[in-house]
Amino acid sequence: MRATVRSTVRRWVPDHPVAWVTATAPALAGLVAGTEYGRPTVAAFWLLACWVLCYCVQFTVVRWLRSGFARRYRNPVLVYCAALAAVGVPFVVLHPGVLAWAPAFAALIAASFVAAYRRRDRSLWAKGMVVAASSLMPSLTYAYGMLGSGAGAGAGIGGIAGAASAVSLGDWTSSIPPMSDMGMALFRYFFVTQFGSVLFAGTMSGSGGGRRRLAVSWAWHAAFVVWSVLGPLLGLGPDSSLGSQAGPWIVAVALLLLARAVVLPLLGRLRPIRPLVTGAVEGVSGLVSFAGSMGLVLASA
């Protein structure tokens, strides 16, 4: 009986805690950043709910495609698609400008579906598409979170000014959420940290990762440390002013992730590390990365 219940739950609910963190942390960070300027908004939480359903759709469709369209995986796909339509269509009707972002998300998710159909969904490029889609979400949740601020247009952060009015109801073009400085900062931050986790996981795979994977992972994490230290000082990128204020937070996260990327694979060569331990480390790393993103949020307040 328990085995049957467990099997049913696995068919319907994504069972990877790390994947849940990867999918939801960026969107949640954008929502928190947006509500820093005012009260929480229905639109922001509504969009977050839509995104959670999008993740469930993506997870079930990828599994269905990878299985060769197995019937046992079809019903979760249909139910989650129906739920997303029921929750998402009214949101689009009230906020049509969000459709301007649809091509970018559609291209990224379509690429992940193609990878799943070819059974390459665990490849670096396929995971990179998913990470990129997740990292784009802060721009949207931030913009709709700004709707709760009566003074959103005067928030005082370059590129974000006018975000509240830009997503208010009106003609279609004026309701398009902008790519704000905060959205760009969080996109860069989460793409770097989450793709770094993808590279780290590759070095901890059953095949041992190999020297090439290890070198790429170390180089990626070392570059993150250098960027976190020198980027704000040199004024690199539109988010450099935010990064300079949140510097200690970001540098600390970069150093911790670099230590993880170096130490665990080396320990794994001396003694096998169980997947449960690797998963726990990835989960903690995801929470640490989310905490670091709050440094950018607090820097903007």
Coordinates of C-alpha atoms in Angstrom, one line a residue:
M1 CA 0.0 0.0 0.0
R2 CA 2.7 2.4 1.0
A3 CA 4.7 1.6 -2.2
T4 CA 1.6 2.3 -4.3
V5 CA 1.0 5.7 -2.6
R6 CA 4.7 6.6 -3.0
S7 CA 4.6 5.6 -6.6
T8 CA 1.5 7.7 -7.2
V9 CA 3.0 10.7 -5.5
R10 CA 6.1 10.5 -7.6
R11 CA 4.1 10.5 -10.7
W12 CA 2.3 13.7 -9.7
V13 CA 4.7 15.7 -7.6
P14 CA 8.3 16.7 -8.5
D15 CA 10.4 14.8 -6.0
H16 CA 13.7 16.7 -6.2
P17 CA 14.1 19.2 -3.4
V18 CA 17.1 20.9 -5.1
A19 CA 15.1 21.3 -8.3
W20 CA 12.3 23.0 -6.4
V21 CA 14.8 25.5 -5.0
T22 CA 16.3 26.1 -8.4
A23 CA 12.8 26.7 -9.9
T24 CA 11.3 28.9 -7.2
A25 CA 14.2 30.8 -5.5
P26 CA 14.8 33.3 -8.3
A27 CA 11.0 34.1 -8.6
L28 CA 10.7 34.4 -4.9
A29 CA 13.7 36.7 -4.6
G30 CA 12.2 39.0 -7.2
L31 CA 8.9 39.1 -5.4
V32 CA 10.6 40.0 -2.1
A33 CA 12.6 42.7 -3.9
G34 CA 9.4 44.2 -5.4
T35 CA 7.5 44.2 -2.1
E36 CA 10.3 46.1 -0.5
Y37 CA 8.8 49.2 -2.0
G38 CA 5.2 48.6 -0.8
R39 CA 2.7 46.1 0.3
P40 CA 2.6 42.6 -1.2
T41 CA 0.4 42.4 -4.3
V42 CA -2.0 39.8 -5.5
A43 CA -0.5 40.0 -9.0
A44 CA 3.0 39.1 -7.7
F45 CA 1.8 36.1 -5.7
W46 CA -0.5 35.1 -8.5
L47 CA 2.4 35.1 -10.9
L48 CA 4.4 33.0 -8.5
A49 CA 1.6 30.4 -8.4
C50 CA 1.6 30.4 -12.2
W51 CA 5.3 29.8 -12.2
V52 CA 5.1 26.9 -9.8
L53 CA 2.5 25.3 -12.1
C54 CA 4.8 26.0 -15.1
Y55 CA 7.5 24.0 -13.3
C56 CA 5.1 21.1 -12.6
V57 CA 4.1 21.2 -16.3
Q58 CA 7.8 21.2 -17.4
F59 CA 8.7 18.4 -15.1
T60 CA 5.9 16.1 -16.1
V61 CA 6.2 16.9 -19.8
V62 CA 10.0 16.2 -19.7
R63 CA 9.4 12.9 -18.0
W64 CA 6.6 12.0 -20.4
L65 CA 8.8 12.8 -23.5
R66 CA 11.8 10.9 -22.0
S67 CA 9.7 7.8 -21.4
G68 CA 8.5 7.7 -25.0
F69 CA 5.0 9.0 -24.3
A70 CA 4.3 6.3 -21.7
R71 CA 0.6 6.3 -20.7
R72 CA 1.2 6.3 -17.0
Y73 CA 2.8 9.8 -17.3
R74 CA 0.2 11.3 -19.5
N75 CA -2.5 12.2 -16.9
P76 CA -0.2 14.4 -14.8
V77 CA 0.7 16.3 -17.9
L78 CA -2.9 16.9 -18.9
V79 CA -4.0 17.9 -15.3
Y80 CA -1.1 20.3 -14.8
C81 CA -1.7 21.9 -18.2
A82 CA -5.3 22.3 -17.4
A83 CA -4.5 23.8 -14.0
L84 CA -2.0 26.2 -15.5
A85 CA -4.6 27.3 -18.1
A86 CA -7.2 27.9 -15.3
V87 CA -4.8 29.9 -13.2
G88 CA -2.7 31.6 -16.0
V89 CA -5.3 32.7 -18.6
P90 CA -7.1 35.1 -16.2
F91 CA -3.7 36.5 -15.2
V92 CA -2.8 37.2 -18.9
V93 CA -6.2 38.8 -19.5
L94 CA -5.6 41.2 -16.7
H95 CA -1.9 41.7 -17.4
P96 CA -1.4 41.2 -21.2
G97 CA 2.0 42.8 -21.2
V98 CA 3.5 39.6 -19.7
L99 CA 3.0 38.0 -23.1
A100 CA 6.0 40.1 -24.4
W101 CA 8.2 37.7 -22.3
A102 CA 6.5 34.6 -23.7
P103 CA 8.8 34.1 -26.7
A104 CA 12.0 34.0 -24.5
F105 CA 10.4 31.5 -22.1
A106 CA 8.9 29.4 -24.8
A107 CA 12.2 29.1 -26.7
L108 CA 14.0 28.0 -23.5
I109 CA 11.4 25.5 -22.4
A110 CA 11.0 24.1 -26.0
A111 CA 14.7 23.5 -26.0
S112 CA 14.4 21.5 -22.8
F113 CA 11.5 19.5 -24.3
V114 CA 13.7 18.7 -27.4
A115 CA 16.4 17.5 -25.1
A116 CA 14.0 15.3 -23.2
Y117 CA 12.7 13.8 -26.4
R118 CA 16.3 13.0 -27.4
R119 CA 17.0 11.8 -23.8
R120 CA 19.5 14.5 -23.4
D121 CA 17.7 16.3 -20.6
R122 CA 20.6 15.8 -18.3
S123 CA 23.1 17.4 -20.6
L124 CA 24.7 20.7 -19.7
W125 CA 23.0 22.7 -22.4
A126 CA 19.6 21.3 -21.5
K127 CA 20.0 22.2 -17.8
G128 CA 21.4 25.6 -18.9
M129 CA 18.1 26.3 -20.7
V130 CA 16.1 25.5 -17.5
V131 CA 18.4 27.6 -15.4
A132 CA 18.1 30.6 -17.8
A133 CA 14.3 30.4 -17.7
S134 CA 14.2 30.3 -13.9
S135 CA 16.7 33.2 -13.7
L136 CA 14.5 35.4 -15.9
M137 CA 11.6 35.2 -13.4
P138 CA 12.8 37.8 -10.9
S139 CA 12.3 40.6 -13.5
L140 CA 8.6 39.7 -13.7
T141 CA 7.9 39.0 -10.0
Y142 CA 9.8 42.2 -9.2
A143 CA 7.8 44.3 -11.6
Y144 CA 4.5 43.0 -10.4
G145 CA 5.6 43.3 -6.8
M146 CA 6.1 47.0 -7.4
L147 CA 2.4 47.4 -8.1
G148 CA 1.9 47.6 -4.3
S149 CA 3.9 50.8 -4.1
G150 CA 2.2 54.1 -4.6
A151 CA 5.7 55.6 -5.0
G152 CA 7.0 53.0 -7.3
A153 CA 7.8 55.5 -10.0
G154 CA 10.1 57.3 -7.7
A155 CA 11.9 54.3 -6.3
G156 CA 15.2 55.9 -7.2
I157 CA 16.9 52.9 -8.8
G158 CA 18.0 53.4 -12.4
G159 CA 16.0 51.5 -14.9
I160 CA 13.4 50.6 -12.3
A161 CA 11.7 54.0 -12.1
G162 CA 8.3 53.8 -13.6
A163 CA 8.1 50.0 -13.2
A164 CA 4.9 50.2 -11.2
S165 CA 3.2 52.3 -13.8
A166 CA 4.6 50.2 -16.6
V167 CA 2.7 47.1 -15.5
S168 CA -0.5 48.8 -14.5
L169 CA -3.6 48.1 -16.6
G170 CA -3.7 50.0 -19.8
D171 CA -2.9 49.4 -23.4
W172 CA -0.9 46.3 -24.2
T173 CA 2.5 47.9 -24.8
S174 CA 2.4 50.0 -21.7
S175 CA 1.7 47.0 -19.6
I176 CA 5.0 45.2 -20.5
P177 CA 7.2 44.5 -17.5
P178 CA 10.6 46.1 -18.1
M179 CA 14.0 44.5 -17.7
S180 CA 15.0 46.5 -14.6
D181 CA 18.4 46.8 -13.0
M182 CA 17.2 44.6 -10.1
G183 CA 15.9 42.0 -12.6
M184 CA 19.2 42.0 -14.5
A185 CA 21.2 41.8 -11.3
L186 CA 19.2 38.8 -10.0
F187 CA 19.3 37.2 -13.4
R188 CA 23.0 37.3 -13.5
Y189 CA 23.4 36.2 -9.9
F190 CA 21.1 33.2 -10.1
F191 CA 22.3 32.1 -13.5
V192 CA 25.9 32.1 -12.3
T193 CA 25.1 30.4 -9.0
Q194 CA 22.6 27.8 -10.3
F195 CA 24.6 26.9 -13.4
G196 CA 27.6 26.5 -11.1
S197 CA 25.5 24.0 -9.1
V198 CA 24.9 22.1 -12.4
L199 CA 28.6 22.0 -13.1
F200 CA 29.3 20.9 -9.5
A201 CA 26.7 18.1 -9.7
G202 CA 28.5 16.9 -12.9
T203 CA 31.8 16.5 -11.0
M204 CA 30.0 14.4 -8.4
S205 CA 28.3 12.0 -10.8
G206 CA 28.8 8.3 -10.7
S207 CA 31.4 8.5 -13.5
G208 CA 33.6 10.7 -11.3
G209 CA 33.2 13.8 -13.4
G210 CA 36.6 13.7 -15.1
R211 CA 39.3 16.2 -15.1
R212 CA 37.7 18.3 -17.8
R213 CA 34.5 18.7 -15.9
L214 CA 36.4 19.5 -12.7
A215 CA 38.5 22.1 -14.5
V216 CA 35.4 23.8 -16.0
S217 CA 33.6 23.8 -12.6
W218 CA 36.6 25.3 -10.8
A219 CA 37.1 27.9 -13.5
W220 CA 33.4 28.9 -13.3
H221 CA 33.4 29.3 -9.6
A222 CA 36.7 31.1 -9.5
A223 CA 35.4 33.5 -12.1
F224 CA 32.4 34.1 -9.9
V225 CA 34.7 35.1 -7.0
V226 CA 36.7 37.4 -9.2
W227 CA 33.5 39.0 -10.7
S228 CA 31.9 39.4 -7.2
V229 CA 35.1 41.3 -6.0
L230 CA 36.1 43.3 -9.1
G231 CA 32.9 43.8 -10.9
P232 CA 31.3 46.4 -8.6
L233 CA 34.7 48.1 -8.2
L234 CA 35.2 48.5 -11.9
G235 CA 31.5 49.4 -12.6
L236 CA 31.0 46.4 -14.8
G237 CA 27.3 45.9 -15.8
P238 CA 24.1 47.9 -15.0
D239 CA 23.9 46.2 -11.6
S240 CA 27.3 47.3 -10.4
S241 CA 25.9 49.9 -8.0
L242 CA 23.7 47.3 -6.3
G243 CA 26.6 44.9 -6.3
S244 CA 28.9 47.4 -4.6
Q245 CA 26.5 47.8 -1.7
A246 CA 25.8 44.0 -1.4
G247 CA 29.5 43.2 -2.0
P248 CA 30.2 41.3 1.3
W249 CA 27.1 39.1 0.8
I250 CA 27.9 38.2 -2.8
V251 CA 31.6 37.6 -2.1
A252 CA 30.8 35.3 0.9
V253 CA 28.5 33.2 -1.3
A254 CA 31.0 33.0 -4.1
L255 CA 33.7 31.8 -1.7
L256 CA 31.5 29.2 -0.1
L257 CA 30.4 27.9 -3.5
L258 CA 34.0 27.7 -4.7
A259 CA 35.0 25.8 -1.6
R260 CA 32.2 23.3 -2.2
A261 CA 33.2 22.9 -5.8
V262 CA 36.8 22.2 -4.9
V263 CA 36.7 20.2 -1.6
L264 CA 33.9 17.7 -2.2
P265 CA 35.1 16.3 -5.6
L266 CA 38.6 15.9 -4.1
L267 CA 37.2 14.1 -1.1
G268 CA 35.2 12.0 -3.5
R269 CA 38.4 10.7 -5.1
L270 CA 39.6 9.5 -1.7
R271 CA 36.3 8.0 -0.5
P272 CA 33.0 7.6 -2.4
I273 CA 30.4 10.2 -1.3
R274 CA 26.8 9.0 -1.2
P275 CA 24.3 10.8 -3.5
L276 CA 22.3 11.7 -0.4
V277 CA 25.2 13.7 0.9
T278 CA 25.7 15.4 -2.4
G279 CA 22.0 16.3 -2.6
A280 CA 22.0 17.7 0.9
V281 CA 25.1 19.9 0.0
E282 CA 23.3 21.1 -3.1
G283 CA 20.2 21.9 -1.1
V284 CA 22.1 23.9 1.5
S285 CA 24.0 25.6 -1.3
G286 CA 20.7 26.7 -2.9
L287 CA 19.6 28.2 0.4
V288 CA 22.9 30.0 0.8
S289 CA 22.6 31.4 -2.7
F290 CA 19.1 32.6 -2.0
A291 CA 20.3 34.3 1.2
G292 CA 23.0 36.0 -0.9
S293 CA 20.4 37.3 -3.3
M294 CA 18.7 39.0 -0.3
G295 CA 21.9 41.1 -0.2
L296 CA 21.1 42.6 -3.5
V297 CA 17.5 43.1 -2.4
L298 CA 18.5 44.8 0.9
A299 CA 21.1 47.0 -1.0
S300 CA 18.3 48.4 -3.1
A301 CA 16.0 49.2 -0.2

